XYZ file of C-alpha atoms in Angstrom:
770
model
C 155.849 127.627 95.621
C 152.480 127.250 94.785
C 150.813 130.564 94.785
C 147.776 131.191 97.796
C 144.796 131.460 96.535
C 141.630 133.615 98.189
C 139.076 135.374 96.316
C 136.405 136.997 98.038
C 135.733 139.265 95.941
C 132.974 139.845 92.971
C 134.562 138.799 89.953
C 134.713 141.011 86.886
C 135.407 140.264 83.178
C 139.329 139.502 82.617
C 139.387 142.287 80.113
C 137.812 144.798 82.038
C 139.769 144.559 84.709
C 143.381 144.421 82.709
C 141.709 147.745 81.354
C 141.378 149.708 84.313
C 144.916 147.958 86.165
C 146.273 149.961 83.545
C 144.745 153.204 83.762
C 145.828 152.550 87.056
C 149.674 151.726 86.469
C 149.042 155.503 85.274
C 148.705 156.592 88.510
C 149.315 154.832 90.997
C 152.950 153.001 91.986
C 153.601 153.429 96.206
C 156.057 153.713 98.748
C 156.135 150.710 101.249
C 157.891 151.661 104.039
C 156.271 152.879 107.398
C 157.408 156.553 107.624
C 157.459 157.275 103.457
C 154.681 157.517 101.564
C 154.018 158.697 97.494
C 151.942 158.426 95.154
C 153.710 158.504 92.023
C 153.084 157.498 87.886
C 154.812 155.079 86.189
C 156.035 157.448 83.647
C 158.269 160.069 85.843
C 156.803 163.326 85.726
C 158.399 166.110 83.474
C 159.736 163.281 81.141
C 157.780 163.367 77.772
C 157.630 160.437 75.705
C 159.245 161.036 72.722
C 162.896 160.855 75.064
C 164.604 157.541 74.009
C 166.971 155.954 75.984
C 169.712 155.447 73.585
C 167.975 152.628 71.914
C 168.430 150.847 75.032
C 165.220 148.501 76.255
C 164.069 148.553 79.921
C 165.441 145.908 82.024
C 163.059 142.736 81.635
C 162.463 140.414 84.314
C 165.515 137.890 85.188
C 167.928 140.698 84.398
C 170.713 140.190 86.543
C 174.432 141.518 86.877
C 173.024 144.445 84.370
C 175.550 147.697 84.727
C 171.925 150.011 84.849
C 172.495 152.157 88.819
C 175.200 154.143 90.150
C 175.029 156.956 92.451
C 178.328 159.355 93.256
C 180.715 158.879 96.234
C 180.186 162.675 98.217
C 183.838 163.823 100.101
C 183.228 162.602 103.403
C 183.176 164.664 106.866
C 183.731 162.892 109.305
C 187.598 161.633 109.766
C 186.431 157.615 110.205
C 185.587 157.453 106.002
C 189.002 157.214 104.197
C 189.083 159.805 101.669
C 190.299 157.382 99.200
C 186.400 156.575 98.842
C 185.675 160.467 98.188
C 185.255 159.578 94.482
C 184.016 156.117 93.466
C 180.186 155.475 92.935
C 178.347 155.215 96.220
C 176.538 152.925 94.703
C 177.208 149.821 92.856
C 175.377 149.102 89.895
C 171.996 147.000 90.575
C 171.226 143.592 90.128
C 167.745 143.372 89.024
C 165.560 139.975 90.564
C 161.719 139.106 88.905
C 159.296 139.929 91.429
C 156.951 136.827 89.955
C 154.186 140.126 88.964
C 153.279 142.049 86.749
C 153.771 146.110 87.459
C 156.163 146.351 91.068
C 154.415 148.832 92.996
C 156.501 149.149 96.797
C 159.608 147.368 98.365
C 160.532 146.564 101.678
C 162.960 144.956 103.596
C 162.382 142.815 106.576
C 163.507 139.201 108.027
C 160.728 137.308 107.943
C 162.012 133.409 107.993
C 163.828 134.997 111.176
C 167.755 133.697 110.138
C 169.265 136.996 110.966
C 169.359 138.214 106.729
C 168.002 140.208 105.296
C 164.456 139.736 103.109
C 162.819 141.610 100.285
C 158.947 142.056 100.363
C 157.212 143.322 96.732
C 154.076 144.258 95.950
C 152.709 143.646 92.518
C 150.024 144.966 91.229
C 148.541 142.662 89.261
C 149.926 138.898 89.632
C 150.341 138.873 86.259
C 150.371 140.761 82.281
C 147.147 138.749 81.313
C 145.775 138.725 84.849
C 144.918 141.826 86.880
C 141.909 140.430 88.667
C 144.404 140.558 92.230
C 147.524 141.663 92.934
C 149.989 139.786 94.539
C 153.651 140.214 97.587
C 156.339 138.404 96.343
C 158.991 137.398 99.297
C 162.596 137.212 98.100
C 164.657 135.285 100.302
C 168.063 136.916 101.380
C 170.866 134.910 100.670
C 173.417 136.643 103.142
C 175.510 138.057 100.704
C 173.039 140.943 99.162
C 172.203 138.447 96.528
C 168.310 136.898 96.927
C 166.641 133.691 95.778
C 163.588 133.484 93.439
C 160.661 135.499 94.169
C 157.292 132.945 95.731
C 154.098 135.113 95.818
C 151.387 135.099 97.482
C 148.505 136.920 96.032
C 146.498 139.447 97.861
C 143.127 138.589 97.124
C 142.356 142.511 96.349
C 142.741 144.267 93.355
C 146.033 146.153 92.948
C 147.884 145.988 95.542
C 149.852 148.975 96.117
C 151.673 148.956 99.512
C 153.181 146.432 102.057
C 154.636 147.377 105.963
C 155.684 144.056 108.089
C 154.657 143.852 111.501
C 154.147 140.790 114.471
C 150.176 141.386 114.586
C 149.090 138.079 116.742
C 152.512 138.138 119.126
C 153.879 135.001 118.353
C 157.422 136.579 117.253
C 157.221 135.800 113.349
C 156.793 138.488 110.725
C 153.361 139.071 109.315
C 152.945 140.936 106.239
C 149.843 143.873 105.989
C 148.280 145.078 102.522
C 146.921 147.764 100.976
C 144.890 147.173 97.973
C 141.614 148.363 95.941
C 138.476 146.080 95.867
C 137.446 144.821 92.223
C 134.214 147.199 92.193
C 133.349 148.493 88.904
C 131.668 151.669 90.606
C 133.132 155.233 90.749
C 134.868 154.422 93.433
C 136.837 151.640 94.865
C 137.164 151.005 98.568
C 140.229 150.226 100.431
C 140.960 146.615 101.724
C 143.649 145.620 104.148
C 145.177 142.131 103.379
C 146.430 140.726 106.353
C 148.991 137.470 105.944
C 149.958 135.783 108.885
C 153.678 134.591 108.620
C 155.045 131.356 109.635
C 158.072 132.267 110.382
C 160.143 130.332 107.853
C 159.824 132.828 104.736
C 155.995 131.890 103.770
C 152.711 133.034 104.715
C 149.424 132.189 105.395
C 145.966 132.726 102.954
C 145.297 136.887 103.049
C 142.739 137.644 105.564
C 140.328 141.021 104.866
C 139.431 144.065 106.126
C 137.669 147.537 105.124
C 139.960 150.625 105.003
C 137.746 152.650 106.109
C 137.393 154.613 103.200
C 137.783 155.120 99.056
C 141.211 153.781 97.426
C 140.799 155.765 93.880
C 138.209 158.158 91.905
C 137.648 156.962 88.549
C 136.599 160.180 87.449
C 140.243 161.340 88.121
C 142.594 161.098 85.242
C 144.560 158.383 85.939
C 142.654 156.654 88.657
C 145.520 158.421 91.571
C 145.080 156.200 94.652
C 146.036 156.266 98.234
C 149.583 155.007 99.005
C 150.433 154.399 102.357
C 149.738 151.374 105.433
C 151.400 152.101 108.648
C 151.792 148.909 111.319
C 152.651 150.552 114.709
C 151.167 150.672 118.641
C 149.163 153.540 118.578
C 147.465 152.775 121.904
C 150.548 151.614 124.080
C 149.119 148.428 124.603
C 151.684 146.786 123.195
C 149.492 145.321 120.066
C 150.620 146.720 116.891
C 148.033 148.867 114.823
C 146.875 149.622 111.615
C 146.677 153.197 110.169
C 146.072 153.886 106.533
C 145.627 156.886 104.266
C 142.855 156.744 101.765
C 142.506 158.287 98.585
C 139.123 159.505 98.719
C 136.480 161.653 96.387
C 137.021 164.398 97.459
C 133.969 164.975 99.034
C 132.676 166.123 103.132
C 131.981 162.614 103.790
C 135.108 161.036 102.659
C 136.649 159.130 105.296
C 140.400 160.539 104.414
C 142.736 158.512 107.132
C 141.637 154.664 108.326
C 142.702 153.569 111.727
C 141.933 149.556 112.238
C 143.295 149.066 116.424
C 144.970 145.402 117.193
C 143.528 142.510 119.407
C 146.953 140.877 119.612
C 145.727 137.581 118.054
C 146.037 138.598 114.081
C 142.536 140.460 114.030
C 141.708 143.952 113.851
C 138.628 145.883 114.682
C 136.462 147.710 112.436
C 138.304 150.832 110.849
C 137.295 154.169 112.351
C 137.595 156.487 110.162
C 139.170 160.672 109.943
C 137.709 163.159 107.515
C 139.630 166.074 107.094
C 136.282 168.012 106.646
C 134.667 167.400 109.567
C 138.326 167.902 111.003
C 139.538 171.251 109.631
C 136.947 172.090 107.553
C 138.265 171.325 104.464
C 137.645 169.198 101.402
C 140.871 167.158 100.179
C 142.508 163.893 98.680
C 144.897 162.082 101.018
C 147.641 160.785 99.528
C 150.091 159.027 102.396
C 150.164 158.527 106.347
C 153.034 158.639 108.611
C 153.197 158.245 112.132
C 155.621 160.139 114.732
C 155.258 162.253 117.586
C 155.460 165.466 116.744
C 154.574 167.190 119.982
C 156.383 165.980 122.196
C 154.122 164.036 124.578
C 155.339 160.568 124.503
C 152.036 159.392 122.385
C 152.112 158.384 118.530
C 150.267 161.584 116.473
C 149.688 161.087 112.154
C 150.608 163.143 109.782
C 148.783 162.814 106.638
C 147.191 164.594 103.625
C 147.880 166.276 99.897
C 148.077 169.857 100.304
C 147.976 170.981 103.167
C 149.425 168.876 105.169
C 147.494 167.590 108.190
C 148.390 167.100 111.616
C 146.001 164.693 113.797
C 147.592 164.419 117.623
C 147.228 161.536 119.588
C 145.664 161.265 122.887
C 146.917 157.703 123.994
C 143.714 155.571 123.332
C 144.495 155.505 119.318
C 142.010 158.377 118.479
C 143.292 161.570 117.211
C 141.768 165.081 117.561
C 142.893 167.950 115.050
C 146.031 169.767 115.021
C 147.934 172.106 112.936
C 147.787 172.954 108.434
C 150.735 173.537 106.583
C 150.100 174.712 103.273
C 152.883 173.837 100.656
C 151.282 175.573 97.583
C 151.345 172.060 95.735
C 149.877 168.588 96.425
C 151.994 166.263 98.316
C 153.117 163.063 96.353
C 155.612 161.391 99.051
C 156.124 161.955 102.820
C 158.643 161.450 104.936
C 159.508 161.767 109.055
C 162.848 161.892 110.247
C 165.331 163.849 112.477
C 167.244 165.788 109.948
C 168.751 168.043 111.998
C 170.101 166.302 114.625
C 167.939 168.288 117.549
C 166.254 165.267 118.878
C 162.652 166.210 117.515
C 160.606 164.686 114.695
C 160.739 166.686 111.021
C 158.403 166.575 108.052
C 159.955 165.923 104.182
C 157.139 166.329 101.597
C 157.513 165.540 98.367
C 155.585 168.019 96.371
C 154.808 170.290 92.961
C 154.664 167.230 91.237
C 157.553 165.307 92.442
C 159.054 168.550 91.450
C 160.256 169.715 94.912
C 161.137 168.690 98.296
C 159.886 171.078 101.366
C 161.814 170.626 104.802
C 159.268 171.209 107.516
C 161.225 171.005 110.858
C 159.907 170.374 114.029
C 159.915 172.400 117.074
C 158.749 170.002 119.204
C 155.262 171.355 120.306
C 153.484 170.157 117.564
C 154.812 172.996 115.105
C 157.211 173.052 111.952
C 159.141 175.901 110.257
C 159.169 175.597 106.558
C 162.850 175.010 105.118
C 163.038 175.537 101.178
C 161.539 173.657 99.257
C 164.527 173.077 96.291
C 164.089 171.347 93.397
C 164.207 168.095 91.897
C 162.945 166.096 89.133
C 160.063 163.905 89.265
C 160.623 162.058 92.535
C 157.568 159.625 93.375
C 159.058 158.544 96.614
C 161.360 159.469 99.711
C 163.213 158.021 101.862
C 166.028 158.924 104.708
C 168.850 157.374 105.700
C 172.105 157.893 106.251
C 173.988 156.234 103.047
C 177.705 157.922 102.887
C 178.095 157.088 106.605
C 178.598 160.439 107.925
C 175.933 160.544 110.715
C 173.907 162.696 109.008
C 170.419 161.915 106.919
C 170.340 161.589 103.274
C 168.006 161.704 101.282
C 166.865 158.684 98.408
C 163.692 159.185 96.148
C 162.537 157.225 93.720
C 162.472 159.046 90.526
C 160.739 157.565 87.820
C 164.462 156.744 85.531
C 166.454 156.674 88.998
C 167.279 156.630 92.122
C 168.563 159.740 93.178
C 170.731 160.891 96.437
C 170.068 163.888 98.288
C 173.210 164.379 100.968
C 172.187 165.627 104.424
C 174.596 168.556 106.291
C 173.140 168.076 109.421
C 170.936 171.264 109.568
C 167.818 170.363 107.620
C 169.727 171.207 104.117
C 170.630 168.909 101.297
C 173.710 169.246 98.592
C 172.322 169.083 95.354
C 173.001 165.082 93.743
C 175.853 164.647 91.713
C 176.824 161.988 89.287
C 174.630 159.006 87.364
C 171.754 159.529 89.987
C 171.519 156.050 89.740
C 169.554 155.083 87.060
C 166.745 152.236 86.633
C 164.064 152.463 84.812
C 161.181 152.390 85.662
C 161.857 153.321 89.488
C 159.254 154.249 91.964
C 159.360 152.901 95.648
C 162.708 152.511 96.963
C 163.830 151.081 100.700
C 166.909 151.092 102.605
C 168.269 148.958 104.744
C 171.474 146.639 105.598
C 171.375 143.670 102.707
C 174.666 141.985 103.043
C 175.726 142.490 106.545
C 178.240 144.125 106.316
C 177.235 147.761 108.543
C 176.376 149.582 105.498
C 173.037 150.462 104.235
C 172.205 149.203 100.168
C 169.304 150.226 98.256
C 165.991 148.830 97.112
C 163.741 150.168 94.278
C 161.402 149.225 92.154
C 161.962 148.572 88.100
C 158.824 147.769 85.957
C 158.304 143.938 86.746
C 161.712 143.735 88.828
C 163.199 144.905 91.486
C 166.705 146.612 92.178
C 169.567 145.519 94.539
C 172.140 148.064 94.616
C 174.708 147.188 97.223
C 176.588 150.329 98.865
C 180.555 150.410 97.902
C 180.846 153.214 100.311
C 184.358 151.316 101.596
C 185.542 150.516 97.986
C 189.278 150.941 96.474
C 190.235 154.397 95.514
C 189.053 155.344 92.217
C 190.704 156.229 89.013
C 189.763 159.896 87.683
C 187.471 160.559 84.356
C 186.822 163.542 82.787
C 183.542 163.661 79.983
C 183.005 165.558 77.253
C 179.666 166.305 75.723
C 178.660 167.279 72.112
C 175.606 167.889 69.700
C 174.581 166.787 66.296
C 173.256 169.980 65.763
C 173.162 173.258 67.513
C 171.053 175.709 66.714
C 168.317 172.533 65.928
C 164.771 172.700 64.640
C 162.064 171.874 66.447
C 160.905 168.517 66.433
C 164.397 167.641 65.174
C 166.406 164.731 66.679
C 169.628 165.810 68.140
C 172.219 163.039 69.181
C 173.965 164.202 72.091
C 177.325 162.012 72.582
C 179.371 161.220 76.123
C 182.788 160.564 75.871
C 184.709 158.956 78.624
C 188.100 158.888 79.452
C 189.481 157.274 81.884
C 192.721 158.786 83.361
C 194.600 154.977 82.934
C 193.197 154.839 79.571
C 191.407 151.421 80.289
C 188.186 151.196 79.540
C 184.958 152.261 81.475
C 181.349 150.824 81.985
C 178.187 152.235 83.720
C 175.827 154.365 82.579
C 175.487 158.582 81.525
C 172.537 160.419 82.478
C 171.629 163.415 80.176
C 170.200 166.375 81.750
C 168.801 169.672 80.426
C 168.431 173.416 82.155
C 165.955 175.593 80.197
C 168.281 178.861 80.087
C 164.992 181.037 80.777
C 162.967 179.485 83.387
C 166.479 177.918 84.709
C 164.151 174.357 85.244
C 166.895 171.571 85.478
C 165.363 167.623 84.581
C 167.130 164.293 83.428
C 165.704 164.032 79.831
C 167.030 160.282 79.511
C 170.264 157.865 79.952
C 172.241 155.363 78.118
C 174.742 152.652 79.044
C 178.600 153.051 78.328
C 179.691 151.240 75.370
C 183.208 151.904 73.790
C 183.461 154.571 75.665
C 180.651 156.203 75.078
C 176.668 157.027 76.119
C 174.665 158.437 73.630
C 170.895 160.130 73.349
C 168.735 161.299 70.963
C 166.556 163.566 71.695
C 163.931 166.159 70.212
C 162.172 168.930 71.724
C 158.515 170.305 71.358
C 158.666 174.322 72.240
C 160.254 176.386 69.628
C 162.718 179.219 70.645
C 163.662 178.123 73.717
C 167.455 177.585 74.791
C 169.019 174.221 77.159
C 172.073 173.938 78.837
C 172.549 170.353 78.370
C 175.174 168.286 80.466
C 176.052 164.387 80.749
C 177.021 162.855 83.909
C 178.594 159.869 84.090
C 177.925 156.835 87.065
C 181.472 155.598 87.506
C 181.869 151.978 88.373
C 183.805 149.573 90.317
C 187.133 151.199 88.728
C 186.423 154.618 87.694
C 185.271 157.915 89.662
C 182.111 159.627 88.397
C 182.451 162.771 86.341
C 180.294 165.507 84.738
C 180.696 166.912 81.004
C 180.960 170.460 79.727
C 177.783 172.503 79.050
C 176.411 172.178 75.805
C 174.188 174.931 74.913
C 171.275 173.984 72.717
C 168.812 176.478 70.827
C 165.658 175.020 69.159
C 163.956 177.349 67.031
C 162.013 177.321 63.324
C 164.269 178.450 60.782
C 165.094 180.980 59.565
C 165.782 182.292 62.961
C 165.552 186.228 62.851
C 168.177 188.298 63.931
C 169.345 191.955 64.744
C 172.776 193.615 64.759
C 173.534 196.181 67.290
C 176.971 198.423 66.462
C 178.709 200.639 68.879
C 181.973 202.478 68.661
C 184.667 203.454 71.284
C 184.328 206.703 70.184
C 181.753 208.330 68.292
C 184.074 211.447 67.521
C 187.330 210.267 66.485
C 190.771 212.285 65.167
C 192.176 210.979 62.008
C 194.850 208.694 62.797
C 193.462 207.841 66.497
C 192.238 203.772 67.166
C 188.474 203.444 67.389
C 187.171 199.990 67.924
C 183.311 199.172 66.735
C 181.439 196.383 68.659
C 178.673 194.430 66.695
C 176.596 192.241 69.038
C 174.192 189.859 66.874
C 171.506 188.731 68.370
C 168.439 186.242 67.757
C 164.941 184.797 69.009
C 166.417 182.779 70.938
C 169.839 184.052 71.923
C 173.117 185.081 70.625
C 173.765 183.277 67.791
C 176.706 180.138 67.644
C 180.351 181.407 67.479
C 182.408 181.145 63.633
C 179.555 183.372 62.346
C 181.324 186.073 59.419
C 180.543 189.703 59.757
C 182.241 192.413 57.558
C 182.417 195.596 58.243
C 182.087 198.323 55.996
C 183.166 202.266 55.909
C 180.239 203.530 53.443
C 180.871 200.667 50.899
C 183.991 199.698 51.249
C 184.914 196.748 53.453
C 187.045 197.664 55.919
C 187.899 194.142 57.813
C 185.935 190.654 58.395
C 185.935 188.885 62.039
C 183.800 185.892 63.594
C 181.365 185.505 66.498
C 182.120 184.288 69.417
C 179.271 184.314 72.073
C 177.268 186.827 69.782
C 179.816 189.333 69.551
C 182.499 190.511 67.202
C 184.806 193.412 67.169
C 187.031 195.253 64.940
C 189.500 198.152 65.673
C 191.583 200.755 63.338
C 192.852 203.734 63.015
C 192.709 204.330 59.601
C 189.557 206.239 59.079
C 190.412 209.884 57.298
C 188.808 213.230 58.278
C 185.025 213.294 57.782
C 181.080 211.534 58.513
C 181.407 207.712 57.838
C 178.349 205.547 58.023
C 180.104 202.629 59.421
C 178.004 198.948 58.710
C 178.047 195.543 60.673
C 177.162 193.257 57.912
C 176.029 189.584 59.570
C 176.077 187.643 56.930
C 173.850 184.171 58.460
C 173.756 180.447 57.112
C 170.648 178.344 56.244
C 169.930 178.378 59.607
C 170.103 182.229 60.511
C 169.112 185.420 59.230
C 171.154 188.073 57.806
C 171.533 191.130 59.983
C 172.678 194.936 59.521
C 174.242 197.382 62.078
C 174.984 200.722 61.598
C 176.639 203.459 63.337
C 177.957 207.570 62.868
C 181.658 208.077 63.041
C 182.706 211.500 62.939
C 186.270 211.925 62.606
C 188.193 215.438 62.774
C 191.610 216.381 61.718
C 194.159 218.316 63.395
C 194.420 220.635 64.830
C 191.813 219.789 67.486
C 190.410 222.966 69.798
C 190.760 221.769 73.439
C 189.106 223.773 76.512
C 190.429 224.001 79.805
C 189.217 224.034 82.813
C 190.421 224.603 86.434
C 189.131 224.284 90.083
C 190.751 224.340 93.633
C 189.892 222.171 96.516
C 189.574 225.091 98.583
C 188.417 229.216 98.559
C 189.484 231.149 100.870
C 192.164 229.115 102.703
C 194.322 230.528 104.717
C 198.404 230.887 105.046
C 200.341 227.796 104.841
C 197.073 225.416 103.911
C 198.075 223.259 100.862
C 195.629 223.450 98.504
C 195.422 221.858 95.049
C 194.052 222.552 91.959
C 192.953 220.665 88.682
C 192.977 221.534 85.442
C 191.082 219.422 83.078
C 191.581 219.259 79.431
C 188.705 218.420 77.187
C 187.986 218.831 73.222
C 184.998 217.164 71.612
C 186.030 214.099 70.800
C 186.778 213.317 74.573
C 189.667 214.116 76.778
C 193.056 214.572 75.337
C 195.910 211.615 75.843
C 197.501 210.757 78.523
C 201.445 213.190 79.441
C 199.824 216.632 78.618
C 201.665 219.201 79.869
C 199.723 222.028 81.402
C 201.473 225.390 83.581
C 199.955 226.546 86.307
C 200.697 230.501 86.951
C 199.480 233.718 88.941
C 199.847 236.763 86.244
C 202.959 235.979 84.485
C 204.341 233.954 87.008
C 204.868 230.615 86.993
C 204.216 228.515 89.942
C 204.165 225.039 88.657
C 203.409 222.359 86.816
C 201.327 219.274 85.839
C 200.828 216.446 82.931
C 197.252 214.879 82.107
C 196.350 211.474 83.220
C 192.513 210.550 81.806
C 192.485 213.678 80.672
C 193.182 216.019 84.099
C 196.925 217.812 85.555
C 197.433 218.529 88.950
C 199.352 221.067 90.796
C 199.189 221.409 94.427
C 200.980 224.006 96.778
C 200.925 225.723 100.413
C 202.760 229.037 99.385
C 199.930 231.102 98.669
C 200.561 234.842 99.767
C 197.074 236.469 101.772
C 195.431 238.028 98.904
C 192.638 237.508 96.387
C 194.462 236.403 93.024
C 193.504 234.321 89.789
C 195.024 231.512 89.346
C 195.199 230.293 85.701
C 196.028 226.501 83.969
C 197.297 226.315 80.512
C 196.744 223.313 78.809
C 200.091 223.244 75.987
C 198.691 221.524 73.357
C 200.563 219.131 70.236
C 200.573 218.538 66.889
C 196.796 217.028 66.830
C 195.449 219.532 69.905
C 195.439 223.413 69.955
C 196.544 224.619 73.095
C 193.740 226.320 75.633
C 193.340 227.931 79.450
C 191.679 228.153 82.530
C 190.886 230.195 85.329
C 189.899 230.121 89.130
C 189.410 233.049 91.921
C 191.857 232.015 95.077
C 191.033 233.489 98.663
C 193.698 233.396 100.582
C 193.548 234.879 104.456
C 195.747 235.125 107.492
C 196.138 232.518 110.184
C 193.679 233.659 112.976
C 195.750 235.091 116.049
C 194.185 232.978 119.379
C 195.361 235.239 123.042
C 196.790 233.620 125.667
C 195.442 233.732 129.246
C 197.331 235.358 131.565
């Protein structure tokens, strides 16, 4: 289909616009749904460019039937979901469709040709890689089975198009398109532009008509030309006519209009934008990266949620105008925003991706315009957020576009979400997502942007039972030099013994900071996937794991954790040596424990440690978790200089630990201390006497005989356990007496005794009343 060209703005050179477009691409990729907004960069947050992807090239426009996305299946929480499906991939591998433009920025789903089948609407930042004079929107008509026809594109008439919404704005029963773009100005600021393309009802659209969005879309003084990312089409004043609300990023000054509202006339035209300025309303200067509509105070009137940090609530008056509500600080700017009831109480809740896309805050609505913060919880590099029940358990889940992936968090029904499992659905260049039933099977499918394409991942909830798999991860080097390339290899074994396909996601966690993020992914070939990777930060330790996606036959699985230490070689070490008994007796077994640490933690397993008594070696052992021990009973009487020498290797320096051990020759002097459970006592009362026998080398061995007596009369005996012998009696007479305990000794320990005074009184008599 021919492109419908409408040029209404002043031209600037193709080269200048192309350079500017590339700059904007670093900061502008957008979420396209009405209640889901974001401000993602093209390169995933927190994923350095040095992290190679198994030598695979990013998906190219026009690719199809390419297994590049899969997400795991959670165990169902309702009896209506068959348990046999619990271990299979929830989303099947993605099929890519050319977006017929350059840099797909947003996606929406609607039936634009009124045939009862879902169609795709994809915005492109530029019409082509060599033509960034205008952005475009592409229409991919659905076939009804989850596949789509080739894209037909329409120019937006404005510079760099970043968002799309769908609605019947002229009341003719045919869906129309509303686009958000920036004007091609060469100034510091670029005004935001709304393009309205009226639908013909057959999937085609008329040329764009333009409206000023009432604010600034980006500020070129900021790195990456960050910009606003949302357009919402809804009835804001209850007159039955659709209106438009947009987020304007702005220039950050006190005159900035952060939200623009265009009231609809009902015939496809709109009134001039009315702007809302955060400084005038709330007294603070801020940019704005999104807007969503919800009745947050329960009065039946639509309200607006907007902002970065803090989030601002604009309460509706019912006539399409708004007044300031509450502010909610999140400690870091918001890059994506959604509104949904995630805890099932019928009250809208807010979900915000903040902290550079690395955390999600859940703000539970209370029904009076207030919210309660729950979270945040961590996620790596999120750029957009969509809320939908993917696994069919009746509870909303989170679908995140995260640069290299589609990540699913499973809702628990109380506003909390389980950590994602499986490969997290990797599609290169993912920034925006949409969720809808694309093949009319009653299950929600996922659409995501992918470079210059759109990726379609069908829901596999009713799939067959899956074969269990195991994933094993190995590293080519531990420790590794800073900037040294380490090759991680994940090997997947299917219980059936057959081949597997799909993808593997590699993930690292810094042992010190506990920060976790995906570092790359690779396709499975010959039951293996590999990732060459290099680390920039020295003296750090990472825990690396790999998660296999599963495929149409095999279940997902997560590997063992591989420890990866990064430092400059050779690495300094220190050895600490300890003894189980610094004073011992000739022939007594003594255990010496050596703990070897380095600047990046314990040394690797298998390191050699030799123990010395003076200069004489007494044993060689190997390290396990940085620890090695030696037990010996061969030390003769005297003072011994015990040493443990870690030999080191090409990566780790050697080190030496020392401890002094005193060994005595028998017989060894002992000391007995006697105590009573209570004095005075009364006649007939049970009294326990405890004799504790020690030597300068610690407690004596168990089983030693102890005799308890009064004068020369023996009243009982006991044997030592842990150096203590006890005797209990209730036969003591009323008197003051000395109780003596005598340890009999043996061939190693000398005899000793101890005594204690025990006072025994008569029972008190009670007078009986007549």
